[in-house]
Amino acid sequence: MVDVLVAGGGPTGLMLAGELALAGVDVAIVERRPTQQLVGSRAGGFHARTIELLDQRGIADRFLAEGQVARAAGTGNRMLDVSDFPTRHPYTLGLWQKHIERILAGWVDELGVPIHRGEVTGFDQDDTGVVVHLADGDLLRAAYLVGADGGRSVVRRAAGIEFPGAEATTSSLIAEVAVAEEPELGTRRTPSGLVAFGRSEYEIRDGEVVYADRGPVGVMVTEPHVGPNSDPTLRDLSDALIAACGTDYGIHDPTWISRFTDATRQAATYRSGRVLLAGDAAHVHSPSGGQGIGLGIQDAVNLGWKLAQVVRGVSPETLLDTYHAERHPAGARALRQTMAMSALQRPDPRIEAVRDLMTELMDMDEPRRHVAGLLSGLDVRYDLGAGHPLLGRRMPDLDLVTADGPLRVFTLLHRARPVLLDLGTPGSVDPGPWRDRVQLVTAAYDGAWELPVIGAVRPPAAVVIRPDGHVAWVGDGTSSGLEDALTTWFGRAR
Ligand SMILES: Cc1cc2nc3c(=O)[nH]c(=O)nc-3n(C[C@H](O)[C@H](O)[C@H](O)COP(=O)(O)OP(=O)(O)OC[C@H]3O[C@@H](n4cnc5c(N)ncnc54)[C@H](O)[C@@H]3O)c2cc1C
């Protein structure tokens, strides 16, 4: 029996397991792939807020060292400059999903999380826990189960959670193949949609992608009609390429072929008793804009500390309801953006006119910042009530000065513990009986207070930072409301 079993060892499940392990929870992953190695790579990277979340745990450098930094975020239609955003990471990181998962798996391994290789087929839950059924007949017991098992989540289905949304209107094939005839590398529009060729090895030089000149070719092509819900074949890929380009370039020896659509669905609830959903298990959408991994990692970082506190008896189960209350609207907002972006890809002269109009708008500063804020994840605000603009938003990674020397805010979050940061008169705020749970840090900061999209904000006298990096309380020089905030987020005083 473990405290938490995470079904699925993709980016979301790995991140969540890491978060729980950091919080001292007994957690295990169950993953159906026989090895961690991912064949093929859907995602090609992630955005600024995801890099920040990894930085909050002290592991961003591992990803930055292997990836390619682009000072822009791709909307699927054009690149948006994000270099003026007030963040330590004003860029997007290009890094294939197989590498993202490998690096995350290495971190999770260091934290001692076991990974069972097996396929979840269902579960039973009662007031005391969950019994998870595996395909080989084994049973695994846990106090809580999190379904991070992807868009076709067995956990979501077994929990009877509805998955409403919009049906697919278009499908695309993505593959890695050998070719007899070299295609032109890059993305172009055809009468049936987009077609893109590239190589998995590339560099970004002066903002331009420069592909390696050898190795298997990565291909993505829109299908003339929405494809079936079955595994695609080389023949399907060949037909789609001939329809789009008039030739299939003599494709052969595929390493992998996969199909994706613009179907957009979101779980009606992210929690059913002792079972929770995160990542693609909770929401699926078109990959336009490349937000899937970021959304899953944000789900994991929001849920991890809350679930840990409930498991450890520090907080009541109702804390788990704030996971749905915060992440469902954030997910819904991102999903609407992906729907808009994928609609803009349609091969239709009227949509082309809308695309042109959007391009003109994106050349203007405010619309660009609005869309880039959404895409980068830097503008996420959880509704924690009215007040200072920082409330519910991400805490910026400020360079603080403390009695012990310089200190970055994100360094304070490496162990995923809450922080009461006193930036005013030392001693004006105190965590009191929460001292064992909430670290008090007294520091000075005299730089600018700027939030992405919002701009300059009034310097606060103190803030409470949750383990996910979101601000839960803003002080005005008094302790007004501090006890309530500490009770709400970190349990009753003991
Ligand atoms: C073409 C394409 C391009 C994309 N590009 C980007 C991008 O650039 N950036 C980005 O952020 N996102 C991108 N995405 C989306 C991204 O790939 C997903 O959002 C992301 O993989 C979701 O992570 P996850 O861990 O929630 O789910 P998954 O990655 O689907 O992981 C689920 C895991 O659960 C395991 N599993 C499934 N069922 C079971 C079971 N019954 N029992 C045990 N284990 C199980 C699976 O083997 C898998 O390891 C793209 C997607 C596509 C299709």
Short mmCIF file of C-alpha atoms in Angstrom, two decimals, residues 56-318:
data_model
loop_
_atom_site.label_atom_id
_atom_site.label_comp_id
_atom_site.label_asym_id
_atom_site.label_seq_id
_atom_site.Cartn_x
_atom_site.Cartn_y
_atom_site.Cartn_z
CA GLN A 56 11.41 26.41 -8.83
CA ARG A 57 12.57 22.84 -8.17
CA GLY A 58 16.17 23.54 -9.19
CA ILE A 59 16.09 21.32 -12.28
CA ALA A 60 15.57 23.79 -15.17
CA ASP A 61 19.28 23.72 -16.05
CA ARG A 62 19.08 20.03 -16.91
CA PHE A 63 16.55 20.83 -19.67
CA LEU A 64 18.20 24.08 -20.79
CA ALA A 65 21.52 22.28 -21.21
CA GLU A 66 20.00 19.90 -23.79
CA GLY A 67 17.46 22.12 -25.56
CA GLN A 68 17.41 25.00 -28.00
CA VAL A 69 16.27 28.37 -26.74
CA ALA A 70 14.01 30.49 -28.99
CA ARG A 71 13.14 34.02 -27.90
CA ALA A 72 9.68 33.57 -29.32
CA ALA A 73 6.63 31.41 -28.73
CA GLY A 74 4.97 29.70 -31.70
CA THR A 75 1.22 30.14 -32.05
CA GLY A 76 1.02 27.59 -34.86
CA ASN A 77 0.58 30.54 -37.19
CA ARG A 78 3.51 32.82 -36.39
CA MET A 79 6.17 33.34 -33.76
CA LEU A 80 5.47 35.87 -31.00
CA ASP A 81 8.36 37.71 -29.42
CA VAL A 82 8.39 37.04 -25.65
CA SER A 83 11.84 38.49 -24.96
CA ASP A 84 10.42 41.55 -23.18
CA PHE A 85 8.51 39.53 -20.55
CA PRO A 86 9.79 40.10 -16.99
CA THR A 87 10.97 36.57 -16.28
CA ARG A 88 14.37 34.94 -15.98
CA HIS A 89 13.31 32.72 -18.89
CA PRO A 90 11.80 34.97 -21.59
CA TYR A 91 11.87 32.25 -24.24
CA THR A 92 10.55 28.89 -25.36
CA LEU A 93 12.67 25.76 -25.07
CA GLY A 94 12.87 23.39 -28.02
CA LEU A 95 13.45 19.86 -26.69
CA TRP A 96 11.86 16.63 -27.91
CA GLN A 97 9.44 14.87 -25.58
CA LYS A 98 11.63 11.76 -25.37
CA HIS A 99 14.39 13.92 -23.84
CA ILE A 100 11.95 15.80 -21.56
CA GLU A 101 10.68 12.48 -20.19
CA ARG A 102 14.19 11.04 -19.83
CA ILE A 103 15.36 14.03 -17.79
CA LEU A 104 12.23 14.03 -15.62
CA ALA A 105 12.57 10.28 -15.08
CA GLY A 106 16.17 10.82 -13.91
CA TRP A 107 14.99 13.36 -11.32
CA VAL A 108 12.18 11.09 -10.13
CA ASP A 109 14.66 8.24 -9.83
CA GLU A 110 16.96 10.40 -7.66
CA LEU A 111 13.94 11.06 -5.43
CA GLY A 112 13.51 7.30 -5.03
CA VAL A 113 10.10 6.89 -6.72
CA PRO A 114 9.51 3.28 -7.86
CA ILE A 115 8.01 2.67 -11.32
CA HIS A 116 5.91 -0.49 -11.75
CA ARG A 117 5.70 -1.66 -15.34
CA GLY A 118 2.07 -2.64 -15.92
CA GLU A 119 -1.20 -1.56 -17.49
CA VAL A 120 -4.03 -0.20 -15.36
CA THR A 121 -7.38 -1.68 -16.41
CA GLY A 122 -9.63 -0.30 -13.68
CA PHE A 123 -10.00 0.34 -9.97
CA ASP A 124 -12.37 0.14 -6.99
CA GLN A 125 -12.46 2.83 -4.35
CA ASP A 126 -14.05 3.15 -0.93
CA ASP A 127 -13.66 5.53 2.02
CA THR A 128 -10.29 4.06 2.96
CA GLY A 129 -8.47 3.79 -0.35
CA VAL A 130 -8.26 2.59 -3.92
CA VAL A 131 -7.49 -0.87 -5.30
CA VAL A 132 -6.01 -0.62 -8.79
CA HIS A 133 -6.37 -3.52 -11.24
CA LEU A 134 -3.57 -4.33 -13.65
CA ALA A 135 -3.84 -6.23 -16.94
CA ASP A 136 -1.72 -9.11 -15.59
CA GLY A 137 -4.19 -9.62 -12.72
CA ASP A 138 -2.06 -7.89 -10.08
CA LEU A 139 -3.68 -5.49 -7.63
CA LEU A 140 -2.01 -2.35 -6.27
CA ARG A 141 -3.37 -0.50 -3.23
CA ALA A 142 -3.11 3.21 -2.51
CA ALA A 143 -4.81 5.86 -0.42
CA TYR A 144 -5.22 7.99 -3.59
CA LEU A 145 -4.96 7.33 -7.33
CA VAL A 146 -4.07 9.98 -9.90
CA GLY A 147 -4.85 9.28 -13.55
CA ALA A 148 -2.02 10.83 -15.55
CA ASP A 149 -2.56 8.17 -18.19
CA GLY A 150 -3.05 10.38 -21.22
CA GLY A 151 -5.98 11.40 -23.43
CA ARG A 152 -7.53 7.93 -23.57
CA SER A 153 -7.30 7.65 -19.79
CA VAL A 154 -8.57 4.35 -18.40
CA VAL A 155 -8.71 5.97 -14.96
CA ARG A 156 -11.03 8.72 -16.22
CA ARG A 157 -13.32 6.19 -17.87
CA ALA A 158 -13.34 3.83 -14.89
CA ALA A 159 -14.19 6.77 -12.62
CA GLY A 160 -17.18 7.52 -14.87
CA ILE A 161 -16.01 11.11 -15.34
CA GLU A 162 -17.56 12.73 -18.39
CA PHE A 163 -15.29 14.21 -21.05
CA PRO A 164 -17.41 16.76 -22.91
CA GLY A 165 -16.11 18.95 -25.72
CA ALA A 166 -15.78 19.39 -29.45
CA GLU A 167 -15.36 16.49 -31.90
CA ALA A 168 -12.38 16.34 -34.26
CA THR A 169 -12.79 18.34 -37.47
CA THR A 170 -9.33 17.56 -38.82
CA SER A 171 -6.63 14.98 -38.25
CA SER A 172 -2.92 14.87 -39.00
CA LEU A 173 -0.28 12.19 -39.19
CA ILE A 174 3.10 12.60 -37.58
CA ALA A 175 5.94 10.17 -38.22
CA GLU A 176 9.64 9.56 -38.47
CA VAL A 177 10.60 7.81 -41.71
CA ALA A 178 13.37 7.18 -44.21
CA VAL A 179 12.85 8.78 -47.66
CA ALA A 180 14.00 7.89 -51.16
CA GLU A 181 13.61 11.47 -52.38
CA GLU A 182 14.63 14.43 -50.21
CA PRO A 183 11.67 16.72 -49.37
CA GLU A 184 12.08 20.45 -48.83
CA LEU A 185 12.48 20.90 -45.07
CA GLY A 186 10.16 23.35 -43.29
CA THR A 187 6.42 23.97 -43.03
CA ARG A 188 4.09 24.92 -45.87
CA ARG A 189 0.41 25.19 -46.57
CA THR A 190 -1.27 23.01 -49.16
CA PRO A 191 -4.91 22.98 -50.30
CA SER A 192 -5.57 20.15 -47.80
CA GLY A 193 -3.79 21.75 -44.84
CA LEU A 194 -0.28 21.90 -43.40
CA VAL A 195 2.68 19.74 -44.32
CA ALA A 196 5.98 19.92 -42.48
CA PHE A 197 9.29 18.11 -42.89
CA GLY A 198 12.24 18.31 -40.54
CA ARG A 199 14.95 16.31 -38.80
CA SER A 200 15.04 15.49 -35.12
CA GLU A 201 18.50 17.04 -34.84
CA TYR A 202 18.43 20.81 -35.30
CA GLU A 203 19.83 24.07 -34.00
CA ILE A 204 18.32 27.52 -33.70
CA ARG A 205 20.69 30.06 -35.27
CA ASP A 206 19.67 33.73 -35.31
CA GLY A 207 16.10 32.69 -34.62
CA GLU A 208 16.00 30.27 -37.58
CA VAL A 209 15.75 26.49 -37.33
CA VAL A 210 18.72 24.82 -39.02
CA TYR A 211 18.23 21.05 -39.46
CA ALA A 212 20.95 18.42 -39.51
CA ASP A 213 21.67 17.27 -43.05
CA ARG A 214 21.23 13.56 -42.40
CA GLY A 215 19.18 11.09 -40.37
CA PRO A 216 15.50 10.10 -40.47
CA VAL A 217 12.99 12.70 -41.61
CA GLY A 218 10.20 13.88 -39.32
CA VAL A 219 6.95 14.49 -41.18
CA MET A 220 3.61 16.00 -40.23
CA VAL A 221 0.75 16.17 -42.71
CA THR A 222 -2.93 17.06 -42.48
CA GLU A 223 -5.14 14.22 -43.74
CA PRO A 224 -7.76 14.97 -46.42
CA HIS A 225 -10.47 13.59 -44.07
CA VAL A 226 -10.57 12.89 -40.32
CA GLY A 227 -8.81 9.54 -39.94
CA PRO A 228 -10.18 6.57 -37.97
CA ASN A 229 -9.52 6.03 -34.26
CA SER A 230 -7.09 3.18 -35.05
CA ASP A 231 -3.31 3.09 -35.33
CA PRO A 232 -2.24 4.72 -38.62
CA THR A 233 -0.17 2.84 -41.21
CA LEU A 234 2.60 3.74 -43.66
CA ARG A 235 -0.08 3.52 -46.37
CA ASP A 236 -2.18 6.17 -44.60
CA LEU A 237 0.88 8.44 -44.46
CA SER A 238 1.70 7.83 -48.11
CA ASP A 239 -1.92 8.62 -49.15
CA ALA A 240 -1.96 11.85 -47.11
CA LEU A 241 1.37 12.99 -48.57
CA ILE A 242 0.28 12.25 -52.14
CA ALA A 243 -2.96 14.18 -51.52
CA ALA A 244 -1.02 17.15 -50.10
CA CYS A 245 2.19 17.18 -52.19
CA GLY A 246 1.53 14.93 -55.19
CA THR A 247 4.30 12.55 -54.03
CA ASP A 248 5.08 10.50 -50.92
CA TYR A 249 8.86 11.03 -51.39
CA GLY A 250 9.35 7.25 -51.34
CA ILE A 251 8.81 7.01 -47.58
CA HIS A 252 9.80 3.72 -45.97
CA ASP A 253 11.05 2.15 -42.73
CA PRO A 254 9.00 4.25 -40.28
CA THR A 255 10.37 4.43 -36.72
CA TRP A 256 6.92 5.47 -35.56
CA ILE A 257 3.65 6.87 -36.93
CA SER A 258 0.95 8.56 -34.90
CA ARG A 259 -2.30 10.45 -35.54
CA PHE A 260 -3.56 13.52 -33.73
CA THR A 261 -6.69 15.60 -34.13
CA ASP A 262 -8.13 18.93 -33.06
CA ALA A 263 -10.70 17.23 -30.76
CA THR A 264 -10.96 19.41 -27.67
CA ARG A 265 -12.33 17.89 -24.49
CA GLN A 266 -12.06 18.54 -20.78
CA ALA A 267 -13.00 16.29 -17.87
CA ALA A 268 -16.19 17.53 -16.18
CA THR A 269 -14.47 17.12 -12.82
CA TYR A 270 -10.80 16.64 -11.95
CA ARG A 271 -11.68 14.66 -8.81
CA SER A 272 -13.98 11.81 -7.93
CA GLY A 273 -13.44 10.85 -4.28
CA ARG A 274 -9.92 9.45 -3.95
CA VAL A 275 -9.26 9.58 -7.67
CA LEU A 276 -7.89 12.64 -9.46
CA LEU A 277 -6.99 13.44 -13.06
CA ALA A 278 -4.08 15.46 -14.41
CA GLY A 279 -2.53 16.31 -17.78
CA ASP A 280 -3.96 14.90 -21.00
CA ALA A 281 -6.17 12.57 -18.93
CA ALA A 282 -8.02 15.74 -17.85
CA HIS A 283 -7.88 17.67 -21.13
CA VAL A 284 -7.10 17.02 -24.78
CA HIS A 285 -6.71 19.62 -27.50
CA SER A 286 -4.97 20.37 -30.76
CA PRO A 287 -1.18 20.61 -30.40
CA SER A 288 -1.27 24.08 -32.03
CA GLY A 289 0.85 26.32 -29.82
CA GLY A 290 2.54 23.39 -28.01
CA GLN A 291 0.90 23.74 -24.62
CA GLY A 292 0.12 20.16 -23.60
CA ILE A 293 3.21 19.38 -21.53
CA GLY A 294 3.08 22.78 -19.84
CA LEU A 295 -0.56 22.31 -18.87
CA GLY A 296 0.18 18.86 -17.45
CA ILE A 297 3.17 20.11 -15.49
CA GLN A 298 1.14 23.01 -14.11
CA ASP A 299 -1.59 20.53 -13.06
CA ALA A 300 1.04 18.37 -11.34
CA VAL A 301 2.66 21.27 -9.49
CA ASN A 302 -0.75 22.57 -8.37
CA LEU A 303 -1.92 19.15 -7.16
CA GLY A 304 1.27 17.70 -5.67
CA TRP A 305 1.60 19.77 -2.49
CA LYS A 306 -2.15 19.77 -1.84
CA LEU A 307 -2.41 16.00 -2.10
CA ALA A 308 0.69 15.65 0.07
CA GLN A 309 -0.85 17.80 2.81
CA VAL A 310 -4.10 15.81 2.71
CA VAL A 311 -2.23 12.49 2.82
CA ARG A 312 -0.14 13.69 5.78
CA GLY A 313 -3.30 14.84 7.62
CA VAL A 314 -2.13 18.48 7.61
CA SER A 315 -5.11 19.70 5.57
CA PRO A 316 -8.69 18.48 5.15
CA GLU A 317 -9.77 16.71 1.94
CA THR A 318 -11.54 19.90 0.84
#
